[in-house]
């Protein structure tokens, strides 16, 4: 796609699922991809496979709950590639369980990853984009950020509603040089469905995910937003399996 080739794209949560699918999709279209996650062995394998195809990719070890690490990785990408065009705040956790189960540790983890991790990415990338007078922030929300997924997903929905609010507020503050996109997918193939420590809830989610679409379907939506001319800002994209009612 025009508008993708040559762009420097950093993807958090890049070791599997949507992050990996997006890296592969964008790299095949000429983007230079930087994938960041905790599982370095998995990242290195993906990079090796992309480089074998003649594509450009780099791996960075990252825990998005660590603000210093996020800043260091963003700075390293800019230093190595000379600029940063797009950051995709993709790392996420979906720990589904009714509130009455009091899975407080999982609530904390979702807030740290799904909200604070995104804010850390924004905080690290925004000064670079302001210096460049260009840049694109893409945040991953969910259809559960449009309608509360309950019972079981109330806290998860809360984190994803927050990402929609943050994204729209940033868009309004951004001026004419920064693009902001919020992606709100339904069920797609990823490790998200196994994120809950509550066995009953996890089993129900895994059954629900029988209708999941490939992660590449969401990657195509991300690529569509990136590929637009600089004066076009795709603010929100909602997509779900045709079979999904919620």
Coordinates of N, CA, C and O in Angstrom, one line a residue, residues 90-200:
X90 N -0.2 -1.8 21.4 CA -1.0 -3.0 21.2 C -1.0 -4.0 22.4 O -1.9 -4.7 22.6
X91 N 0.1 -3.9 23.2 CA 0.2 -4.8 24.4 C -1.1 -4.7 25.2 O -1.6 -3.7 25.6
X92 N -1.6 -5.9 25.6 CA -2.9 -5.9 26.4 C -3.1 -7.2 27.1 O -2.5 -8.2 26.8
X93 N -4.0 -7.1 28.1 CA -4.4 -8.3 28.9 C -5.9 -8.3 29.0 O -6.5 -7.2 29.3
X94 N -6.5 -9.4 28.8 CA -8.0 -9.6 28.9 C -8.2 -10.6 30.0 O -8.2 -11.8 29.7
X95 N -8.4 -10.2 31.2 CA -8.6 -11.1 32.4 C -10.1 -11.1 32.7 O -10.5 -10.2 33.5
X96 N -10.9 -12.0 32.2 CA -12.3 -11.9 32.3 C -12.7 -12.7 33.6 O -12.3 -13.9 33.8
X97 N -13.5 -12.1 34.5 CA -14.1 -12.8 35.7 C -15.1 -11.8 36.3 O -14.9 -10.6 36.2
X98 N -16.2 -12.3 36.8 CA -17.1 -11.5 37.5 C -16.4 -10.7 38.6 O -15.5 -11.2 39.3
X99 N -16.9 -9.5 38.9 CA -16.3 -8.6 39.9 C -16.3 -9.3 41.3 O -15.4 -9.2 42.1
X100 N -17.4 -10.0 41.5 CA -17.5 -10.7 42.8 C -16.5 -11.7 43.1 O -16.3 -12.1 44.3
X101 N -15.7 -12.1 42.1 CA -14.6 -13.1 42.3 C -13.4 -12.4 42.9 O -12.5 -13.0 43.4
X102 N -13.4 -11.0 42.9 CA -12.4 -10.2 43.5 C -11.0 -10.6 43.0 O -10.0 -10.7 43.8
X103 N -10.8 -10.7 41.7 CA -9.5 -10.9 41.1 C -8.7 -9.6 41.1 O -8.3 -9.1 40.0
X104 N -8.4 -9.1 42.2 CA -7.8 -7.7 42.4 C -6.4 -7.7 41.7 O -6.1 -6.6 41.0
X105 N -5.6 -8.7 41.8 CA -4.3 -8.7 41.2 C -4.5 -8.6 39.7 O -3.7 -7.9 39.0
X106 N -5.5 -9.2 39.1 CA -5.7 -9.1 37.7 C -6.2 -7.8 37.3 O -5.9 -7.2 36.2
X107 N -7.1 -7.2 38.2 CA -7.5 -5.8 37.9 C -6.3 -4.9 37.8 O -6.2 -4.1 36.9
X108 N -5.4 -5.0 38.8 CA -4.2 -4.1 38.8 C -3.4 -4.3 37.5 O -2.9 -3.4 36.9
X109 N -3.2 -5.6 37.1 CA -2.4 -5.9 35.9 C -3.0 -5.3 34.7 O -2.3 -4.8 33.8
X110 N -4.4 -5.4 34.6 CA -5.0 -4.9 33.4 C -4.9 -3.3 33.3 O -4.6 -2.8 32.3
X111 N -5.0 -2.7 34.5 CA -4.8 -1.3 34.5 C -3.4 -0.9 34.2 O -3.2 0.1 33.4
X112 N -2.4 -1.6 34.7 CA -1.0 -1.3 34.4 C -0.7 -1.5 32.9 O 0.0 -0.7 32.3
X113 N -1.2 -2.6 32.3 CA -0.9 -2.9 30.9 C -1.8 -2.1 30.0 O -1.3 -1.4 29.1
X114 N -3.1 -2.2 30.1 CA -4.0 -1.7 29.2 C -4.1 -0.2 29.2 O -4.5 0.4 28.1
X115 N -4.0 0.4 30.3 CA -4.1 1.9 30.4 C -2.7 2.6 30.6 O -2.3 3.4 29.7
X116 N -2.0 2.2 31.6 CA -0.8 2.9 31.9 C 0.3 2.6 30.8 O 1.1 3.4 30.4
X117 N 0.3 1.3 30.3 CA 1.2 1.0 29.2 C 1.0 1.8 28.0 O 1.9 2.2 27.3
X118 N -0.3 2.1 27.7 CA -0.6 2.9 26.5 C -0.2 4.4 26.8 O 0.4 5.0 25.9
X119 N -0.4 4.9 28.0 CA 0.0 6.2 28.3 C 1.5 6.4 28.3 O 2.0 7.4 27.8
X120 N 2.2 5.4 28.8 CA 3.7 5.4 28.7 C 4.1 5.5 27.3 O 5.1 6.2 26.9
X121 N 3.5 4.7 26.4 CA 3.9 4.8 25.0 C 3.6 6.2 24.4 O 4.4 6.7 23.6
X122 N 2.5 6.7 24.7 CA 2.1 8.1 24.2 C 3.2 9.1 24.7 O 3.7 9.9 24.0
X123 N 3.5 9.0 26.0 CA 4.4 9.9 26.7 C 5.8 9.9 26.0 O 6.5 10.9 25.9
X124 N 6.2 8.7 25.6 CA 7.5 8.5 25.1 C 7.6 9.0 23.6 O 8.6 9.5 23.2
X125 N 6.5 8.7 22.9 CA 6.5 9.0 21.4 C 6.2 10.5 21.1 O 6.7 11.0 20.1
X126 N 5.3 11.1 21.9 CA 4.8 12.4 21.6 C 5.9 13.5 21.4 O 5.8 14.3 20.5
X127 N 6.9 13.5 22.3 CA 8.0 14.5 22.1 C 8.7 14.4 20.7 O 9.1 15.4 20.1
X128 N 8.9 13.1 20.3 CA 9.5 12.9 19.0 C 8.6 13.4 17.9 O 9.1 14.0 17.0
X129 N 7.3 13.0 18.0 CA 6.4 13.5 16.9 C 6.3 15.0 16.9 O 6.1 15.6 15.8
X130 N 6.4 15.6 18.0 CA 6.3 17.1 18.0 C 7.5 17.7 17.4 O 7.4 18.7 16.6
X131 N 8.7 17.1 17.6 CA 9.9 17.6 17.0 C 9.9 17.4 15.5 O 10.3 18.3 14.7
X132 N 9.4 16.3 15.1 CA 9.3 15.9 13.7 C 8.2 16.7 13.0 O 8.1 16.8 11.7
X133 N 7.2 17.2 13.7 CA 6.0 17.7 13.2 C 5.2 16.7 12.4 O 4.5 17.1 11.4
X134 N 5.3 15.5 12.8 CA 4.5 14.4 12.2 C 4.6 13.2 13.0 O 5.5 13.0 13.8
X135 N 3.6 12.3 12.9 CA 3.5 11.1 13.7 C 2.1 10.5 13.8 O 1.1 11.2 13.5
X136 N 2.1 9.3 14.2 CA 0.8 8.6 14.2 C 0.8 7.7 15.4 O 1.6 6.8 15.6
X137 N -0.2 7.9 16.3 CA -0.4 7.0 17.5 C -1.6 6.2 17.2 O -2.7 6.7 17.0
X138 N -1.4 4.8 17.3 CA -2.5 3.9 17.2 C -2.7 3.1 18.4 O -1.8 2.5 18.9
X139 N -3.9 3.2 19.0 CA -4.2 2.6 20.3 C -5.2 1.4 20.1 O -6.1 1.6 19.4
X140 N -5.0 0.3 20.8 CA -5.9 -0.8 20.7 C -6.9 -0.8 21.8 O -6.6 -0.9 23.0
X141 N -8.2 -0.5 21.5 CA -9.3 -0.7 22.4 C -10.0 -2.0 22.1 O -9.3 -3.0 21.8
X142 N -11.3 -2.0 22.0 CA -12.0 -3.2 21.8 C -13.5 -2.9 21.7 O -14.0 -1.8 22.0
X143 N -14.3 -3.8 21.1 CA -15.7 -3.6 21.1 C -16.2 -3.5 22.6 O -17.3 -2.9 22.8
X144 N -15.4 -4.1 23.5 CA -15.8 -4.0 24.9 C -15.5 -2.6 25.5 O -15.8 -2.4 26.6
X145 N -14.9 -1.8 24.7 CA -14.7 -0.4 25.0 C -15.9 0.5 24.4 O -15.8 1.7 24.6
X146 N -16.8 -0.1 23.8 CA -18.0 0.5 23.2 C -19.2 0.2 24.0 O -20.1 1.0 24.3
X147 N -19.3 -1.1 24.4 CA -20.4 -1.7 25.2 C -19.8 -2.5 26.3 O -18.9 -3.4 26.0
X148 N -20.2 -2.4 27.5 CA -19.7 -3.1 28.6 C -19.9 -4.6 28.4 O -21.1 -5.0 28.2
X149 N -18.9 -5.4 28.5 CA -18.9 -6.8 28.4 C -19.2 -7.4 29.8 O -18.2 -7.5 30.6
X150 N -20.4 -7.7 30.1 CA -20.8 -8.2 31.5 C -21.9 -9.3 31.4 O -22.7 -9.2 30.5
X151 N -21.8 -10.2 32.3 CA -20.9 -10.3 33.4 C -19.5 -10.8 33.0 O -19.4 -11.5 32.0
X152 N -18.6 -10.4 33.8 CA -17.2 -11.0 33.6 C -16.2 -10.0 33.1 O -15.0 -10.0 33.5
X153 N -16.6 -9.1 32.2 CA -15.7 -8.2 31.6 C -15.7 -6.8 32.0 O -15.3 -5.9 31.3
X154 N -16.3 -6.5 33.2 CA -16.6 -5.1 33.6 C -15.3 -4.3 33.7 O -15.1 -3.2 33.3
X155 N -14.3 -4.9 34.4 CA -13.0 -4.2 34.6 C -12.3 -4.1 33.3 O -11.7 -3.0 32.9
X156 N -12.2 -5.2 32.5 CA -11.6 -5.1 31.2 C -12.3 -4.0 30.3 O -11.6 -3.2 29.7
X157 N -13.6 -4.0 30.3 CA -14.3 -2.9 29.6 C -13.9 -1.6 30.1 O -13.7 -0.6 29.3
X158 N -13.7 -1.4 31.4 CA -13.3 -0.1 31.9 C -12.0 0.3 31.4 O -11.8 1.5 31.0
X159 N -11.1 -0.6 31.2 CA -9.8 -0.2 30.7 C -9.9 0.2 29.2 O -9.2 1.1 28.7
X160 N -10.8 -0.5 28.5 CA -10.9 -0.2 27.0 C -11.7 1.0 26.8 O -11.5 1.7 25.8
X161 N -12.7 1.3 27.6 CA -13.4 2.6 27.6 C -12.4 3.7 27.8 O -12.4 4.8 27.1
X162 N -11.5 3.5 28.7 CA -10.5 4.5 29.0 C -9.6 4.8 27.8 O -9.3 6.0 27.5
X163 N -9.2 3.8 27.1 CA -8.4 4.0 25.9 C -9.1 4.7 24.8 O -8.6 5.6 24.1
X164 N -10.4 4.5 24.6 CA -11.2 5.3 23.7 C -11.2 6.8 24.1 O -11.1 7.7 23.3
X165 N -11.4 7.0 25.4 CA -11.5 8.4 25.9 C -10.1 9.1 25.7 O -10.1 10.2 25.3
X166 N -9.1 8.4 26.1 CA -7.7 9.0 26.0 C -7.4 9.3 24.5 O -6.9 10.3 24.2
X167 N -7.7 8.3 23.6 CA -7.5 8.5 22.2 C -8.2 9.7 21.6 O -7.6 10.5 20.9
X168 N -9.5 9.8 22.0 CA -10.2 10.9 21.4 C -9.8 12.3 22.0 O -9.7 13.3 21.3
X169 N -9.4 12.3 23.3 CA -8.9 13.5 23.9 C -7.6 13.9 23.2 O -7.4 15.1 22.9
X170 N -6.7 12.9 23.0 CA -5.4 13.2 22.4 C -5.7 13.8 21.0 O -5.0 14.7 20.5
X171 N -6.6 13.1 20.2 CA -6.9 13.6 18.9 C -7.3 15.1 18.9 O -6.9 15.9 18.1
X172 N -8.2 15.5 19.9 CA -8.6 16.8 19.9 C -7.5 17.8 20.3 O -7.5 19.0 19.9
X173 N -6.5 17.3 21.0 CA -5.4 18.2 21.4 C -4.3 18.2 20.4 O -3.4 19.0 20.5
X174 N -4.3 17.3 19.4 CA -3.2 17.0 18.5 C -2.8 18.0 17.5 O -1.6 18.0 17.1
X175 N -3.7 18.9 17.2 CA -3.4 19.9 16.1 C -3.3 19.2 14.8 O -4.0 18.2 14.6
X176 N -2.6 19.8 13.9 CA -2.6 19.3 12.5 C -1.4 18.5 12.1 O -1.2 18.2 10.9
X177 N -0.6 18.1 13.0 CA 0.6 17.3 12.7 C 0.6 15.9 13.2 O 1.4 15.0 12.8
X178 N -0.3 15.6 14.2 CA -0.3 14.3 14.8 C -1.6 13.6 14.4 O -2.7 14.1 14.5
X179 N -1.5 12.3 14.0 CA -2.7 11.5 13.7 C -2.9 10.5 14.9 O -2.0 10.0 15.4
X180 N -4.2 10.3 15.2 CA -4.5 9.4 16.3 C -5.6 8.5 15.9 O -6.7 8.9 15.4
X181 N -5.4 7.2 16.0 CA -6.4 6.2 15.6 C -6.7 5.2 16.8 O -5.7 4.8 17.4
X182 N -7.9 4.9 17.0 CA -8.3 3.9 18.0 C -8.9 2.7 17.3 O -9.9 2.9 16.6
X183 N -8.4 1.5 17.5 CA -8.9 0.3 16.8 C -9.7 -0.4 17.9 O -9.3 -0.7 19.0
X184 N -10.9 -0.8 17.5 CA -11.9 -1.5 18.4 C -12.3 -2.8 17.8 O -13.4 -2.9 17.2
X185 N -11.5 -3.9 17.9 CA -11.9 -5.2 17.3 C -12.7 -6.0 18.3 O -12.7 -5.9 19.5
X186 N -13.5 -6.9 17.6 CA -14.1 -8.0 18.4 C -13.2 -9.2 18.5 O -12.0 -9.0 18.6
X187 N -13.7 -10.4 18.5 CA -12.9 -11.6 18.7 C -12.0 -11.8 17.6 O -12.5 -12.0 16.4
X188 N -10.7 -11.9 17.8 CA -9.7 -12.3 16.8 C -8.7 -13.3 17.5 O -8.6 -13.2 18.7
X189 N -8.1 -14.0 16.6 CA -7.1 -15.0 17.2 C -5.9 -14.4 17.9 O -5.2 -13.6 17.2
X190 N -5.8 -14.7 19.1 CA -4.7 -14.2 19.9 C -4.6 -14.9 21.2 O -5.4 -15.8 21.5
X191 N -3.6 -14.5 22.1 CA -3.5 -15.1 23.4 C -4.4 -14.4 24.4 O -4.5 -14.8 25.6
X192 N -5.2 -13.4 24.0 CA -6.0 -12.7 24.9 C -7.0 -13.6 25.6 O -7.4 -13.4 26.8
X193 N -7.5 -14.6 24.8 CA -8.6 -15.4 25.4 C -8.2 -16.3 26.6 O -9.0 -16.8 27.3
X194 N -6.9 -16.4 26.8 CA -6.4 -17.2 27.9 C -5.8 -16.3 29.0 O -5.1 -16.8 29.8
X195 N -6.3 -15.1 29.1 CA -5.7 -14.2 30.1 C -6.3 -14.2 31.5 O -5.7 -13.6 32.4
X196 N -7.3 -15.0 31.7 CA -8.0 -14.9 33.0 C -7.5 -16.1 33.9 O -7.3 -17.2 33.4
X197 N -7.3 -15.8 35.2 CA -6.9 -16.8 36.1 C -8.1 -17.5 36.7 O -8.0 -18.5 37.5
X198 N -9.3 -17.1 36.3 CA -10.6 -17.8 36.7 C -10.9 -18.8 35.7 O -11.3 -18.5 34.6
X199 N -10.8 -20.1 36.1 CA -10.9 -21.2 35.1 C -12.3 -21.2 34.4 O -12.4 -21.4 33.2
X200 N -13.4 -21.0 35.2 CA -14.7 -21.0 34.6 C -14.9 -19.9 33.5 O -15.4 -20.1 32.4

